[in-house]
PDB file of C-alpha atoms in Angstrom:
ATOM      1  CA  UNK R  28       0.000   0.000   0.000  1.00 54.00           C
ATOM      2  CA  UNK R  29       3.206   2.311  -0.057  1.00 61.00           C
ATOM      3  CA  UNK R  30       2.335   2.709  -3.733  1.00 87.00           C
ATOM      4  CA  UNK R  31      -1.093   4.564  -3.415  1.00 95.00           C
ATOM      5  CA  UNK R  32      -2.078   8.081  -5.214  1.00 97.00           C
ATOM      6  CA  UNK R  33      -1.640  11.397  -3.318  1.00 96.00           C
ATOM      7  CA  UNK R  34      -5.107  12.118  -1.874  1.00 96.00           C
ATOM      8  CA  UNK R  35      -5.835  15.331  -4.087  1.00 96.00           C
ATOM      9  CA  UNK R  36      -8.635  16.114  -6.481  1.00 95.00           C
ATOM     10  CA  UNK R  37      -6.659  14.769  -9.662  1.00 96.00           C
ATOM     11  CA  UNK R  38      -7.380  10.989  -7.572  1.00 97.00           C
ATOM     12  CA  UNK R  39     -10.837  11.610  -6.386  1.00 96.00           C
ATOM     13  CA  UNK R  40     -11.496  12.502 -10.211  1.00 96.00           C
ATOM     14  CA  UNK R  41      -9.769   9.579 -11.181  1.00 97.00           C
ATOM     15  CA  UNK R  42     -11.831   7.461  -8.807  1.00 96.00           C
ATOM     16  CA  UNK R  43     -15.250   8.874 -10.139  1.00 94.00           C
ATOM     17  CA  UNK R  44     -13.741   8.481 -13.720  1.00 93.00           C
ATOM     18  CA  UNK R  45     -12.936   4.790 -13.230  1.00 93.00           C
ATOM     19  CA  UNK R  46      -9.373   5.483 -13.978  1.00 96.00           C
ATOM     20  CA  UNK R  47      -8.010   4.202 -10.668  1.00 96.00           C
ATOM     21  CA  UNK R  48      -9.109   0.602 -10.112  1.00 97.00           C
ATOM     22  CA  UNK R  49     -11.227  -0.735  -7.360  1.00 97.00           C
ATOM     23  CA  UNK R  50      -8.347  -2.482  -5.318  1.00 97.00           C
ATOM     24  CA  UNK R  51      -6.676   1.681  -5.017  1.00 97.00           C
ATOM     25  CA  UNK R  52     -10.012   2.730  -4.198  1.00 98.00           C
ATOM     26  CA  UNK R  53     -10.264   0.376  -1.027  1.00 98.00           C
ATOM     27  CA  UNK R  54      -6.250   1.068  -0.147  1.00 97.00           C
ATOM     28  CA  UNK R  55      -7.066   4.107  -0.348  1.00 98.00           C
ATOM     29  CA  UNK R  56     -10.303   4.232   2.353  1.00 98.00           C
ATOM     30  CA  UNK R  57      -8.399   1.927   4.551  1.00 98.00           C
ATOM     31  CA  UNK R  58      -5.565   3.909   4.207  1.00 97.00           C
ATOM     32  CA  UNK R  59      -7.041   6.871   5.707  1.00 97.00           C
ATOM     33  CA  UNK R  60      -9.039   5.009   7.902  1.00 98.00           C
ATOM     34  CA  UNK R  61      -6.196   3.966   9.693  1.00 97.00           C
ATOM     35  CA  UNK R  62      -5.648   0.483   8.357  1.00 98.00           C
ATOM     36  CA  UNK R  63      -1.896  -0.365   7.723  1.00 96.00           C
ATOM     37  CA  UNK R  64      -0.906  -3.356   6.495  1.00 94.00           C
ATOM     38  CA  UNK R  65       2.651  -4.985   8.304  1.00 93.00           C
ATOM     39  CA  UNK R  66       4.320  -7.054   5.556  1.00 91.00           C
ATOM     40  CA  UNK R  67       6.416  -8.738   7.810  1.00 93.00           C
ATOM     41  CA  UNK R  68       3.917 -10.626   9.814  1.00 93.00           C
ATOM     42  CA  UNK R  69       1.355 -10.420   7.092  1.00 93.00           C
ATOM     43  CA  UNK R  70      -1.727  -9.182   8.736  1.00 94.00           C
ATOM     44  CA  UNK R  71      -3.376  -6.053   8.903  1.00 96.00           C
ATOM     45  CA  UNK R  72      -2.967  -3.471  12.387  1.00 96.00           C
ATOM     46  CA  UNK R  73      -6.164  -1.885  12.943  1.00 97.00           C
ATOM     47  CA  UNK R  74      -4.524  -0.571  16.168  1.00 96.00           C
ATOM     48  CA  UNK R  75      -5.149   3.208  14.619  1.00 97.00           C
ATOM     49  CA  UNK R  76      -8.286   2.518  13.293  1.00 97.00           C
ATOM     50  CA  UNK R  77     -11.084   4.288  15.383  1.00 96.00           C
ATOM     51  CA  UNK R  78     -13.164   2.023  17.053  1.00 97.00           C
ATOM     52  CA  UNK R  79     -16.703   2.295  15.420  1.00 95.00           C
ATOM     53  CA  UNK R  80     -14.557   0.543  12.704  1.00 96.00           C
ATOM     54  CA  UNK R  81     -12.538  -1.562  14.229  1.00 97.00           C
ATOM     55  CA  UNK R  82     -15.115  -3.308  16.548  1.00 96.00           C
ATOM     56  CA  UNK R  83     -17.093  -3.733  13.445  1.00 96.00           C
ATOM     57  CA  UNK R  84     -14.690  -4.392  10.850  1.00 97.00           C
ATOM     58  CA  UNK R  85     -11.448  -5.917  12.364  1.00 97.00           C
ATOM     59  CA  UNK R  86     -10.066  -6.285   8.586  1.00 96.00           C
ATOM     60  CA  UNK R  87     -10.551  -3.576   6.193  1.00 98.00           C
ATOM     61  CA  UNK R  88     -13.793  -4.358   4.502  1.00 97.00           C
ATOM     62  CA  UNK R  89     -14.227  -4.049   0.355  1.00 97.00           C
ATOM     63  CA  UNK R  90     -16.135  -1.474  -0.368  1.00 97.00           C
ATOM     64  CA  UNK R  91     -16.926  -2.066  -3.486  1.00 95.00           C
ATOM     65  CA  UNK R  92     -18.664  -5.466  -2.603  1.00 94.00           C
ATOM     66  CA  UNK R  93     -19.994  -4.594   0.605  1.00 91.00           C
ATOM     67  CA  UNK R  94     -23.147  -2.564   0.594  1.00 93.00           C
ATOM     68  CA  UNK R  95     -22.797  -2.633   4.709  1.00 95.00           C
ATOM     69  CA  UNK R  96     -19.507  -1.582   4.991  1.00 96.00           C
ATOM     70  CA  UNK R  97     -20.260   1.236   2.118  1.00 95.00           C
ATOM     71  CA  UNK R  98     -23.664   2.323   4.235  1.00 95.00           C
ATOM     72  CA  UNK R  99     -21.299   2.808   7.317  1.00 96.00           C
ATOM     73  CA  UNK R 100     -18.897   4.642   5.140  1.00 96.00           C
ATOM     74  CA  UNK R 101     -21.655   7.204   4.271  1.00 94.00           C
ATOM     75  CA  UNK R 102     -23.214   7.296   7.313  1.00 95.00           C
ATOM     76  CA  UNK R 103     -19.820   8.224   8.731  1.00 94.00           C
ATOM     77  CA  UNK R 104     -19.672  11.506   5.921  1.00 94.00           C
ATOM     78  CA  UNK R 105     -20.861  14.709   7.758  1.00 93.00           C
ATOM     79  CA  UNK R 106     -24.145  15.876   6.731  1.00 92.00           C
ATOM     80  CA  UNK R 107     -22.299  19.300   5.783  1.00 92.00           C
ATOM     81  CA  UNK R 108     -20.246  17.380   3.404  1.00 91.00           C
ATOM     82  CA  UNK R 109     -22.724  15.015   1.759  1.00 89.00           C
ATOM     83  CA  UNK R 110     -23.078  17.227  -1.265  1.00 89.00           C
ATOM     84  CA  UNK R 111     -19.465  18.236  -1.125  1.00 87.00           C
ATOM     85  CA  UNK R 112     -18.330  15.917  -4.573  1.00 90.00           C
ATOM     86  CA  UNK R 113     -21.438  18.143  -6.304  1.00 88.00           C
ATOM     87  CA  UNK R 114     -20.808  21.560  -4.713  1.00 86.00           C
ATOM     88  CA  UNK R 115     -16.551  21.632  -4.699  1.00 88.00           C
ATOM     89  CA  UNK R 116     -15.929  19.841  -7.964  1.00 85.00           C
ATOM     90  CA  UNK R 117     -19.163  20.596  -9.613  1.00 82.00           C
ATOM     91  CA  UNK R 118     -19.494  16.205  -9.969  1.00 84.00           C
ATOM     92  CA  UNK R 119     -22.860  15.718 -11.527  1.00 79.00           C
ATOM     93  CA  UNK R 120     -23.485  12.212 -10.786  1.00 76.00           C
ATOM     94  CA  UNK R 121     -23.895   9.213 -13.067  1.00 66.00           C
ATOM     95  CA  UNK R 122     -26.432   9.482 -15.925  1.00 67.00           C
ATOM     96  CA  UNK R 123     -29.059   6.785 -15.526  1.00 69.00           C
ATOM     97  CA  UNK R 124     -28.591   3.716 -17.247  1.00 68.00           C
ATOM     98  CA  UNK R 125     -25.164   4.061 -16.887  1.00 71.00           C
ATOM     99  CA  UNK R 126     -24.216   3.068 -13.383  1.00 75.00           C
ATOM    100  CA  UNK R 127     -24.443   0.292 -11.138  1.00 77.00           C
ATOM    101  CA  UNK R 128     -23.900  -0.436  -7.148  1.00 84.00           C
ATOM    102  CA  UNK R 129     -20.485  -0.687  -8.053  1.00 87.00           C
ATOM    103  CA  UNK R 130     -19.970   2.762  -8.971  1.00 88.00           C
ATOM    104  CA  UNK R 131     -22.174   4.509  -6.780  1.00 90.00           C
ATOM    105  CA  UNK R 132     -19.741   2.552  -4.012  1.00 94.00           C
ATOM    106  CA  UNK R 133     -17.120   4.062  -5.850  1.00 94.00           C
ATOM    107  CA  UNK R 134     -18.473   7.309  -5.725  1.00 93.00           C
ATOM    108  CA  UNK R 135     -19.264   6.808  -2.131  1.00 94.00           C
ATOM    109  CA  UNK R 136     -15.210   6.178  -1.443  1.00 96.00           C
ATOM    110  CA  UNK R 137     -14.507   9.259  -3.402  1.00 96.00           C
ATOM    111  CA  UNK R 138     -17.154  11.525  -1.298  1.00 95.00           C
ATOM    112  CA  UNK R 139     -15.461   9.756   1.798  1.00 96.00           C
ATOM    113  CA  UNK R 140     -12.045  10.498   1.286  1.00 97.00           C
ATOM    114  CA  UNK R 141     -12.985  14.444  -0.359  1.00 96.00           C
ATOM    115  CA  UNK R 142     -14.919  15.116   3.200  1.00 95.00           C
ATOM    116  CA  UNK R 143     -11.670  13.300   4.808  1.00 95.00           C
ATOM    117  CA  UNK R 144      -9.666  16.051   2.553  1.00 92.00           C
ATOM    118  CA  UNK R 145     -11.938  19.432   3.392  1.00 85.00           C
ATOM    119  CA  UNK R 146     -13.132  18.513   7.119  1.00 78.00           C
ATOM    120  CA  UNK R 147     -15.895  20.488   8.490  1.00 68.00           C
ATOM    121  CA  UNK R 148     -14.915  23.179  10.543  1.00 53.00           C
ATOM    122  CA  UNK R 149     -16.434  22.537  13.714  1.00 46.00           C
ATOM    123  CA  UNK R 150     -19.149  25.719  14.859  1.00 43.00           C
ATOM    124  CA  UNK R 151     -17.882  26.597  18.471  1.00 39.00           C
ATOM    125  CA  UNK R 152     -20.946  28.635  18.728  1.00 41.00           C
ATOM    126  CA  UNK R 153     -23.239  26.030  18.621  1.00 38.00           C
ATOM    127  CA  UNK R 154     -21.176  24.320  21.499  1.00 34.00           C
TER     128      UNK R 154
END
């Protein structure tokens, strides 16, 4: 995984444009989830992984078969950045008949890891 992309809007394009393939995409969401793979025991430390994730998903989970895993990965997108693929790089979505689960997952990663990118500033006067 030393290999991956620079998180930067050239990848997330690439990820929507289906120029990056699927294994990347999940790298790269495990990546940044805290997921690091140790090569010289051959299994995965999840020991920076927050725990809503690790308790659920010990191993990173493929998010391009998983609807579950994908759902969390959503859920987990703040509501301010939801619409933040449409608003920041003007991403119009899939026309219909065009797309599948498998790239509205894909699209799902790339919202993730934008929102990851351009956190929400927290409001301290709503605190």
């Amino acid at each position: 995984m030393s290999n991956l992309p620079p998180l930067n809007t050239d990848t997330i394009w690439a990820i929507l444009n289906e120029t990056i393939d699927d294994a990347t995409v999940n790298q790269l969401v495990w990546h940044y989830l805290g997921y690091r793979f140790n090569s010289s025991t051959g299994e995965w430390d999840n020991s920076e992984v927050a725990p809503e994730w690790r308790d659920e998903y010990p191993q990173p989970p493929d998010f391009i078969d998983s609807r579950p895993a994908t759902v969390k990965l959503t859920r987990s997108i703040p509501k301010e950045n939801k619409q933040i693929l449409k608003e920041k790089l003007g991403f119009k979505g899939y026309k219909i008949g065009e797309f599948g689960p498998r790239q509205t997952r894909r699209a799902t990663a790339a919202n993730w890891l934008y929102s990851y990118m351009n956190p929400v500033s927290s409001n301290l006067e709503s605190v």
